[in-house]
Coordinates of C-alpha atoms in Angstrom, one line a residue:
M1 CA 50.4 157.8 13.3
E2 CA 47.5 156.7 11.1
T3 CA 49.8 154.6 9.0
R4 CA 51.6 153.1 12.0
Q5 CA 48.4 151.9 13.7
P6 CA 47.2 149.8 10.8
K7 CA 50.7 148.4 10.4
A8 CA 50.8 147.5 14.1
R9 CA 47.4 145.9 14.0
L10 CA 48.4 143.9 10.9
A11 CA 51.7 142.8 12.5
A12 CA 49.9 141.7 15.7
A13 CA 47.3 139.8 13.7
F14 CA 50.0 138.0 11.7
L15 CA 52.0 137.2 14.8
A16 CA 48.9 135.8 16.6
K17 CA 47.7 133.7 13.6
G18 CA 51.2 132.5 12.7
T19 CA 51.8 131.4 16.3
Q20 CA 48.5 129.5 16.4
L21 CA 49.4 127.6 13.3
A22 CA 53.0 127.0 14.4
A23 CA 51.7 125.6 17.7
A24 CA 49.1 123.4 16.0
L25 CA 51.7 121.8 13.7
F26 CA 54.2 121.4 16.5
L27 CA 51.6 119.6 18.7
S28 CA 50.5 117.4 15.8
G29 CA 54.1 116.2 15.5
L30 CA 54.2 115.0 19.1
K31 CA 51.7 112.1 18.4
G32 CA 54.4 109.6 17.2
Q33 CA 56.6 110.3 20.2
I34 CA 53.8 109.8 22.8
F35 CA 53.3 106.2 21.9
F36 CA 57.0 105.4 22.4
A37 CA 56.4 105.8 26.1
A38 CA 53.4 103.5 25.9
I39 CA 55.4 100.6 24.6
R40 CA 58.6 100.9 26.6
G41 CA 57.5 98.0 28.8
Y42 CA 57.8 95.6 25.8
D43 CA 60.9 94.1 24.3
P44 CA 63.1 96.4 22.2
D45 CA 61.9 94.7 18.9
V46 CA 58.4 96.2 19.5
A47 CA 59.7 99.7 19.8
A48 CA 62.0 99.1 16.8
A49 CA 59.0 97.9 14.7
Y50 CA 57.0 100.9 15.7
G51 CA 59.8 103.3 15.0
V52 CA 60.6 101.8 11.6
G53 CA 56.9 101.7 10.7
I54 CA 56.3 105.3 11.7
T55 CA 59.4 106.5 9.9
V56 CA 58.5 104.7 6.6
T57 CA 54.9 105.9 6.9
L58 CA 56.0 109.5 7.5
A59 CA 58.4 109.4 4.6
V60 CA 55.8 108.1 2.1
S61 CA 53.1 110.4 3.5
M62 CA 55.2 113.4 2.5
L63 CA 53.8 112.9 -1.0
G64 CA 50.5 114.3 0.3
A65 CA 51.8 116.5 3.1
G66 CA 52.0 119.6 0.9
L67 CA 48.2 119.7 0.2
N68 CA 47.8 122.3 3.0
V69 CA 50.1 124.6 1.0
V70 CA 48.2 123.9 -2.2
A71 CA 44.9 124.7 -0.6
V72 CA 46.1 128.0 0.9
Q73 CA 47.8 129.0 -2.3
K74 CA 44.7 128.3 -4.5
L75 CA 42.3 130.1 -2.1
A76 CA 44.6 133.1 -1.5
G77 CA 43.4 136.5 -2.7
I78 CA 39.6 135.8 -2.6
D79 CA 36.9 135.9 0.0
V80 CA 36.5 132.2 0.8
H81 CA 33.3 132.8 2.8
E82 CA 31.5 134.1 -0.3
D83 CA 30.0 131.5 -2.7
T84 CA 31.2 132.8 -6.1
Q85 CA 32.0 131.2 -9.4
E86 CA 35.7 131.9 -8.7
R87 CA 35.6 130.0 -5.4
R88 CA 33.8 127.1 -7.0
H89 CA 36.5 126.9 -9.7
R90 CA 39.3 126.9 -7.2
L91 CA 37.6 124.4 -4.9
S92 CA 37.2 122.1 -7.9
A93 CA 40.9 122.4 -8.6
I94 CA 41.7 121.6 -5.0
G95 CA 39.4 118.6 -5.0
A96 CA 41.1 117.1 -8.1
T97 CA 44.5 117.6 -6.5
A98 CA 43.4 115.9 -3.3
V99 CA 42.1 112.9 -5.2
S100 CA 45.2 112.6 -7.5
S101 CA 47.4 112.9 -4.5
T102 CA 45.5 110.1 -2.7
L103 CA 45.9 107.8 -5.7
L104 CA 49.6 108.5 -5.8
L105 CA 49.9 108.0 -2.0
T106 CA 48.0 104.7 -2.3
F107 CA 50.3 103.2 -4.9
S108 CA 53.4 104.5 -2.9
L109 CA 52.1 102.9 0.3
L110 CA 51.5 99.6 -1.4
A111 CA 55.0 99.6 -2.8
A112 CA 56.5 100.5 0.6
G113 CA 54.5 97.8 2.2
A114 CA 55.7 95.2 -0.3
V115 CA 59.3 96.3 0.4
L116 CA 58.8 96.0 4.1
A117 CA 57.3 92.6 3.7
L118 CA 60.5 91.5 1.9
V119 CA 63.2 93.1 4.0
G120 CA 61.5 94.0 7.3
D121 CA 60.4 91.8 10.2
G122 CA 56.8 90.6 10.7
L123 CA 56.0 93.2 13.5
T124 CA 57.0 96.1 11.3
S125 CA 54.9 94.9 8.4
L126 CA 52.0 94.2 10.6
F127 CA 52.0 97.8 12.1
F128 CA 52.5 99.4 8.7
W129 CA 49.6 97.6 7.0
C130 CA 47.3 98.3 9.9
R131 CA 48.3 101.9 9.9
M132 CA 47.9 102.4 6.2
P133 CA 44.1 103.2 6.1
G134 CA 44.7 106.2 8.4
V135 CA 47.5 107.5 6.2
L136 CA 45.2 107.7 3.2
V137 CA 43.2 110.4 5.1
I138 CA 46.3 112.7 5.1
P139 CA 45.6 114.4 1.7
L140 CA 42.1 115.3 2.6
Q141 CA 43.2 116.4 6.1
G142 CA 45.8 118.6 4.5
V143 CA 43.3 120.2 2.2
V144 CA 41.0 120.9 5.2
T145 CA 43.8 122.3 7.2
G146 CA 44.8 124.6 4.3
A147 CA 41.2 125.7 4.0
L148 CA 41.1 126.6 7.7
V149 CA 44.3 128.7 7.2
A150 CA 42.9 130.3 4.1
S151 CA 39.7 131.3 5.9
G152 CA 41.7 132.8 8.8
R153 CA 40.8 130.0 11.3
E154 CA 44.2 129.1 12.5
G155 CA 42.8 129.1 16.0
A156 CA 40.5 126.2 15.1
A157 CA 43.5 124.2 13.8
L158 CA 45.3 124.8 17.2
R159 CA 42.2 123.8 19.1
T160 CA 42.0 120.5 17.1
S161 CA 45.7 119.8 17.8
L162 CA 45.2 120.4 21.5
E163 CA 42.3 118.0 21.7
N164 CA 44.3 115.4 19.8
L165 CA 47.2 115.8 22.2
V166 CA 44.8 115.0 25.2
L167 CA 43.3 112.1 23.3
N168 CA 46.7 110.7 22.3
A169 CA 48.0 111.0 25.9
A170 CA 44.9 109.2 27.3
A171 CA 45.3 106.4 24.7
A172 CA 49.0 106.0 25.5
A173 CA 48.2 105.9 29.2
I174 CA 45.5 103.2 28.7
L175 CA 47.5 100.9 26.4
P176 CA 49.9 99.5 29.1
L177 CA 47.0 98.7 31.3
L178 CA 45.5 96.3 28.7
S179 CA 48.4 93.9 28.9
L180 CA 48.3 93.2 25.2
S181 CA 50.7 90.9 23.3
P182 CA 53.3 92.7 21.2
P183 CA 51.3 92.2 17.9
A184 CA 48.1 93.2 19.5
A185 CA 49.7 96.4 21.0
L186 CA 51.0 97.5 17.6
I187 CA 47.6 96.7 16.0
A188 CA 45.9 98.7 18.7
I189 CA 48.1 101.8 18.1
A190 CA 47.6 101.5 14.4
V191 CA 43.8 101.2 14.6
Y192 CA 43.6 104.0 17.1
G193 CA 45.7 106.2 14.8
T194 CA 43.3 105.6 11.9
L195 CA 40.3 106.4 14.1
A196 CA 42.0 109.5 15.5
D197 CA 42.8 110.8 12.0
T198 CA 39.2 110.2 10.8
F199 CA 37.8 112.0 13.9
T200 CA 40.3 114.8 13.4
L201 CA 39.1 115.3 9.8
I202 CA 35.4 115.3 10.9
R203 CA 36.1 118.0 13.6
Q204 CA 38.1 120.1 11.1
L205 CA 35.3 120.0 8.6
V206 CA 32.8 121.1 11.2
R207 CA 35.0 124.0 12.1
L208 CA 35.2 125.1 8.5
G209 CA 31.6 126.0 8.7
R210 CA 29.7 126.4 5.4
L211 CA 32.9 126.0 3.5
G212 CA 33.2 122.4 4.6
P213 CA 30.3 120.9 2.6
H214 CA 31.4 122.7 -0.5
L215 CA 35.0 121.4 -0.2
L216 CA 33.7 117.8 0.3
S217 CA 31.4 118.2 -2.7
A218 CA 34.4 119.3 -4.8
V219 CA 36.4 116.2 -3.7
R220 CA 33.4 113.9 -4.4
T221 CA 32.9 115.4 -7.9
A222 CA 36.6 115.0 -8.7
I223 CA 36.8 111.3 -7.8
P224 CA 35.3 109.8 -11.1
V225 CA 37.1 112.4 -13.2
V226 CA 40.5 111.7 -11.7
V227 CA 40.1 107.9 -11.5
T228 CA 39.1 107.6 -15.2
Q229 CA 41.9 110.0 -16.3
P230 CA 44.7 109.7 -13.7
V231 CA 47.6 110.5 -16.0
S232 CA 46.2 113.9 -17.0
H233 CA 45.9 114.8 -13.3
L234 CA 49.4 113.9 -12.2
R235 CA 50.3 117.5 -12.2
G236 CA 48.0 118.0 -9.2
A237 CA 49.8 115.2 -7.3
W238 CA 53.1 116.8 -8.2
Q239 CA 51.9 120.1 -6.7
A240 CA 51.1 118.4 -3.5
A241 CA 54.5 116.7 -3.3
A242 CA 56.2 120.0 -4.2
G243 CA 54.5 121.7 -1.3
A244 CA 56.4 119.4 1.0
S245 CA 59.6 119.1 -1.1
D246 CA 61.7 121.1 1.3
G247 CA 61.0 118.6 4.0
L248 CA 62.0 115.7 1.7
I249 CA 65.2 117.5 0.5
M250 CA 66.3 118.4 4.0
M251 CA 65.5 115.0 5.5
G252 CA 67.6 113.3 2.8
S253 CA 70.5 115.8 3.1
F254 CA 70.6 115.6 6.9
A255 CA 70.6 111.8 6.7
L256 CA 73.7 111.9 4.4
I257 CA 75.4 114.5 6.6
T258 CA 74.8 112.5 9.7
L259 CA 76.2 109.4 8.0
A260 CA 79.3 111.4 7.1
A261 CA 79.7 112.6 10.7
A262 CA 79.5 109.0 12.0
Q263 CA 82.6 108.3 9.9
V264 CA 84.6 110.7 12.1
D265 CA 83.6 109.5 15.6
D266 CA 80.6 108.9 17.8
E267 CA 80.9 112.3 19.5
T268 CA 80.8 114.2 16.2
A269 CA 77.7 112.2 15.0
V270 CA 75.9 112.7 18.3
T271 CA 76.6 116.5 18.3
V272 CA 75.5 116.9 14.7
T273 CA 72.3 114.9 15.3
A274 CA 71.5 116.9 18.4
L275 CA 72.1 120.2 16.7
V276 CA 70.0 119.2 13.7
S277 CA 67.2 118.2 16.0
L278 CA 67.4 121.6 17.8
M279 CA 67.4 123.6 14.6
R280 CA 64.5 121.7 13.2
T281 CA 62.5 122.3 16.5
I282 CA 63.1 126.0 16.0
I283 CA 62.9 126.4 12.2
I284 CA 60.0 124.2 11.2
P285 CA 57.4 126.1 13.3
L286 CA 58.7 129.4 11.9
K287 CA 57.8 128.2 8.4
S288 CA 54.2 128.2 9.4
Y289 CA 54.4 132.0 9.6
G290 CA 55.3 132.0 5.9
L291 CA 52.0 130.2 5.0
V292 CA 50.0 132.7 7.1
G293 CA 52.0 135.6 5.8
G294 CA 51.5 134.6 2.2
R295 CA 47.8 134.3 2.7
M296 CA 47.5 137.6 4.6
A297 CA 49.7 139.4 2.0
T298 CA 47.1 138.7 -0.7
A299 CA 44.0 139.2 1.4
P300 CA 41.7 142.1 0.6
G301 CA 42.0 145.3 2.7
H302 CA 44.7 146.3 5.2
G303 CA 45.6 149.4 3.0
L304 CA 49.1 148.1 2.2
R305 CA 50.4 146.5 -1.0
P306 CA 51.3 142.8 -0.9
D307 CA 55.0 143.5 -1.0
Q308 CA 54.7 146.0 1.8
R309 CA 52.9 143.4 3.9
V310 CA 55.6 140.8 3.2
N311 CA 58.3 143.2 4.3
L312 CA 56.3 143.9 7.5
F313 CA 55.8 140.2 8.3
G314 CA 59.5 139.6 7.6
A315 CA 60.4 142.2 10.2
V316 CA 58.2 140.4 12.7
I317 CA 60.1 137.2 12.0
A318 CA 63.4 139.0 12.4
G319 CA 62.2 140.1 15.8
L320 CA 61.4 136.5 16.8
S321 CA 64.6 135.0 15.5
L322 CA 67.1 137.7 16.7
P323 CA 66.9 136.8 20.4
L324 CA 67.3 133.1 19.6
S325 CA 70.3 133.8 17.4
A326 CA 71.9 136.1 20.0
T327 CA 71.5 133.4 22.7
M328 CA 73.1 130.7 20.6
I329 CA 76.0 133.0 19.6
S330 CA 76.7 134.5 23.1
A331 CA 75.9 131.4 25.2
P332 CA 76.8 128.3 23.2
N333 CA 77.6 126.2 26.3
A334 CA 74.1 126.8 27.6
M335 CA 72.6 125.6 24.3
L336 CA 74.9 122.5 24.4
H337 CA 73.7 121.7 27.9
L338 CA 70.1 122.2 26.7
I339 CA 70.4 119.5 24.1
G340 CA 72.1 117.1 26.5
L341 CA 75.7 117.6 25.5
E342 CA 78.0 118.2 28.4
A343 CA 81.3 118.3 26.5
A344 CA 82.0 121.8 25.4
S345 CA 84.8 121.2 22.9
G346 CA 86.0 124.1 20.7
P347 CA 84.4 122.7 17.4
A348 CA 81.1 122.1 19.2
V349 CA 81.0 125.6 20.6
L350 CA 81.8 127.1 17.1
A351 CA 79.1 124.9 15.6
V352 CA 76.5 126.3 17.9
R353 CA 77.6 129.8 17.1
L354 CA 77.4 129.1 13.4
A355 CA 73.9 127.6 13.9
G356 CA 72.9 130.8 15.7
A357 CA 74.2 132.9 12.8
Q358 CA 72.0 130.8 10.5
L359 CA 69.0 131.9 12.4
L360 CA 69.7 135.5 11.3
L361 CA 68.7 134.3 7.8
E362 CA 65.3 133.0 8.9
P363 CA 63.3 136.1 7.7
I364 CA 64.5 135.2 4.2
K365 CA 65.1 131.5 4.0
G366 CA 62.4 130.4 6.4
F367 CA 59.6 132.9 6.2
G368 CA 60.4 134.1 2.7
A369 CA 60.6 130.7 1.1
A370 CA 57.4 129.5 2.7
A371 CA 55.6 132.7 1.7
L372 CA 56.7 132.2 -1.9
K373 CA 54.8 128.9 -1.9
I374 CA 51.6 130.9 -1.5
L375 CA 52.6 134.0 -3.5
V376 CA 54.0 132.1 -6.5
A377 CA 53.6 128.3 -6.5
P378 CA 54.2 125.4 -4.0
S379 CA 57.4 124.6 -5.8
A380 CA 58.7 128.2 -5.9
A381 CA 61.7 127.6 -3.7
M382 CA 62.4 124.0 -4.5
T383 CA 65.1 124.6 -7.1
A384 CA 66.9 127.0 -4.8
L385 CA 66.9 124.5 -2.0
L386 CA 68.2 121.7 -4.3
I387 CA 71.0 124.0 -5.5
S388 CA 72.1 125.0 -2.0
M389 CA 72.0 121.5 -0.5
A390 CA 73.0 119.3 -3.4
G391 CA 75.3 121.9 -5.0
V392 CA 76.9 123.4 -1.9
A393 CA 76.4 121.6 1.4
L394 CA 76.8 117.9 0.4
P395 CA 79.8 118.4 -1.9
V396 CA 81.6 120.4 0.7
V397 CA 80.9 117.8 3.4
A398 CA 82.1 115.1 1.0
V399 CA 85.4 116.9 0.3
L400 CA 86.0 117.5 4.0
L401 CA 85.4 113.9 4.7
V402 CA 87.7 112.6 2.1
S403 CA 90.4 115.1 3.1
A404 CA 90.0 114.1 6.8
N405 CA 89.0 117.6 7.8
L406 CA 85.4 116.9 8.8
S407 CA 84.3 118.1 12.2
V408 CA 81.2 119.5 13.9
A409 CA 82.3 123.0 13.1
S410 CA 83.2 122.4 9.5
I411 CA 79.9 120.6 8.9
W412 CA 78.0 123.6 10.3
G413 CA 80.2 125.9 8.2
A414 CA 79.2 124.0 5.1
L415 CA 75.5 124.2 6.2
L416 CA 75.7 127.9 6.9
S417 CA 77.3 128.5 3.4
A418 CA 74.5 126.5 1.8
R419 CA 71.8 128.5 3.7
I420 CA 73.4 131.8 2.7
C421 CA 73.3 130.5 -0.9
F422 CA 69.6 129.5 -0.4
A423 CA 68.7 132.9 1.1
L424 CA 70.3 134.8 -1.8
L425 CA 68.3 132.7 -4.3
V426 CA 65.1 133.2 -2.4
L427 CA 65.8 137.0 -2.3
R428 CA 66.2 136.9 -6.1
R429 CA 62.9 135.0 -6.4
C430 CA 61.2 137.5 -4.1
R431 CA 62.4 140.4 -6.2
S432 CA 61.2 138.8 -9.4
W433 CA 57.7 138.4 -7.8
R434 CA 57.7 142.1 -6.7
H435 CA 58.7 143.3 -10.1
G436 CA 56.0 141.3 -11.8
A437 CA 58.3 138.8 -13.6
L438 CA 56.4 136.1 -11.7
A439 CA 52.7 136.6 -11.7
P440 CA 51.4 137.1 -8.2
V441 CA 48.5 135.1 -6.9
M442 CA 45.9 137.9 -7.5
G443 CA 46.6 138.0 -11.2
K444 CA 46.8 134.3 -12.0
R445 CA 44.4 131.4 -12.4

């Protein structure tokens, strides 16, 4: 009984904090969608300019989106509230990574802006250039978010996201009342986004408490060092990009698969796109539990070894994903209706069931892969994901397309095969970590 009680408390704490972070990231992702409603009264070219500008901005900003992972990984295994030499050393490394990532992001945004100026229309370029200053805040914002997670303040991250949701909704409601011209409306959205991002950063720093000033000091100290020796600090920028590499790989893979589905017929393309959107809505928040689990697995106390904690947290994720999986397998027509697809053809029903079977792998491929980013390195699962998508899913889809056998069901069969491959590779990596072949967080640095 004494052993079960600490396990139950630890599992409950993991579930609560993981849910807080998952909800915070989910709410943050709604910002771009809210302003689509605000500009629906304008001509379609305004919405198109906003959509293209946001898409390009998000794609480029992925270079710095992994800094939250880097911050959690570097601060894992120590008491972040205690001012020690070890904490100062790790904060210094985080500061250098944030600055190098910002430099890389700056050059990438300038390049993307130049391309848009050549191939895009004037409205798209206008929005992009006006939005760019706010995007440059993303690396530092990611570092602060990671520090909140590392210090066990996932609730503060959720509170910030809730406040932002209210502010964004208010701004989107006010915009149509101003009767601005199309260029002025896009400028207003872009400027508001920059101000909102800056205000978010300030509130997050305040909620970090005494750790906030130390983190800012580390970033300021790193600026002259990184700027004068940028090449030697490229590894830090690579770490930040690697932390979000799974998003880049999956975005590229799904784009190619959707293009292949469009070669069959419109119904296949629409069904695949809707299912991909549904699965992303379910799976991406679950990855947040991996970051929290990796941090809690290396935290002092709790009376369990890190590998025992990871097993416990994986069991919690299995408990979350099993009902979702069972629903998709047993009631595929209901899921099709949920995503707005009335036609219940045989291939579509089978595809939903295969997607449901994929959810059974989430304790490994979702939680496990995300936890490895903290326990080993931000790029720990990147090779496995590349092998599974570029080596399994995409070639199979290509062969099916060429042989005229591509359908919704066969596409999801290829994706399920790739995810099984990924799960097996992640399991192998987890076993290596457990056996000490890969140095765990506590013994490195």
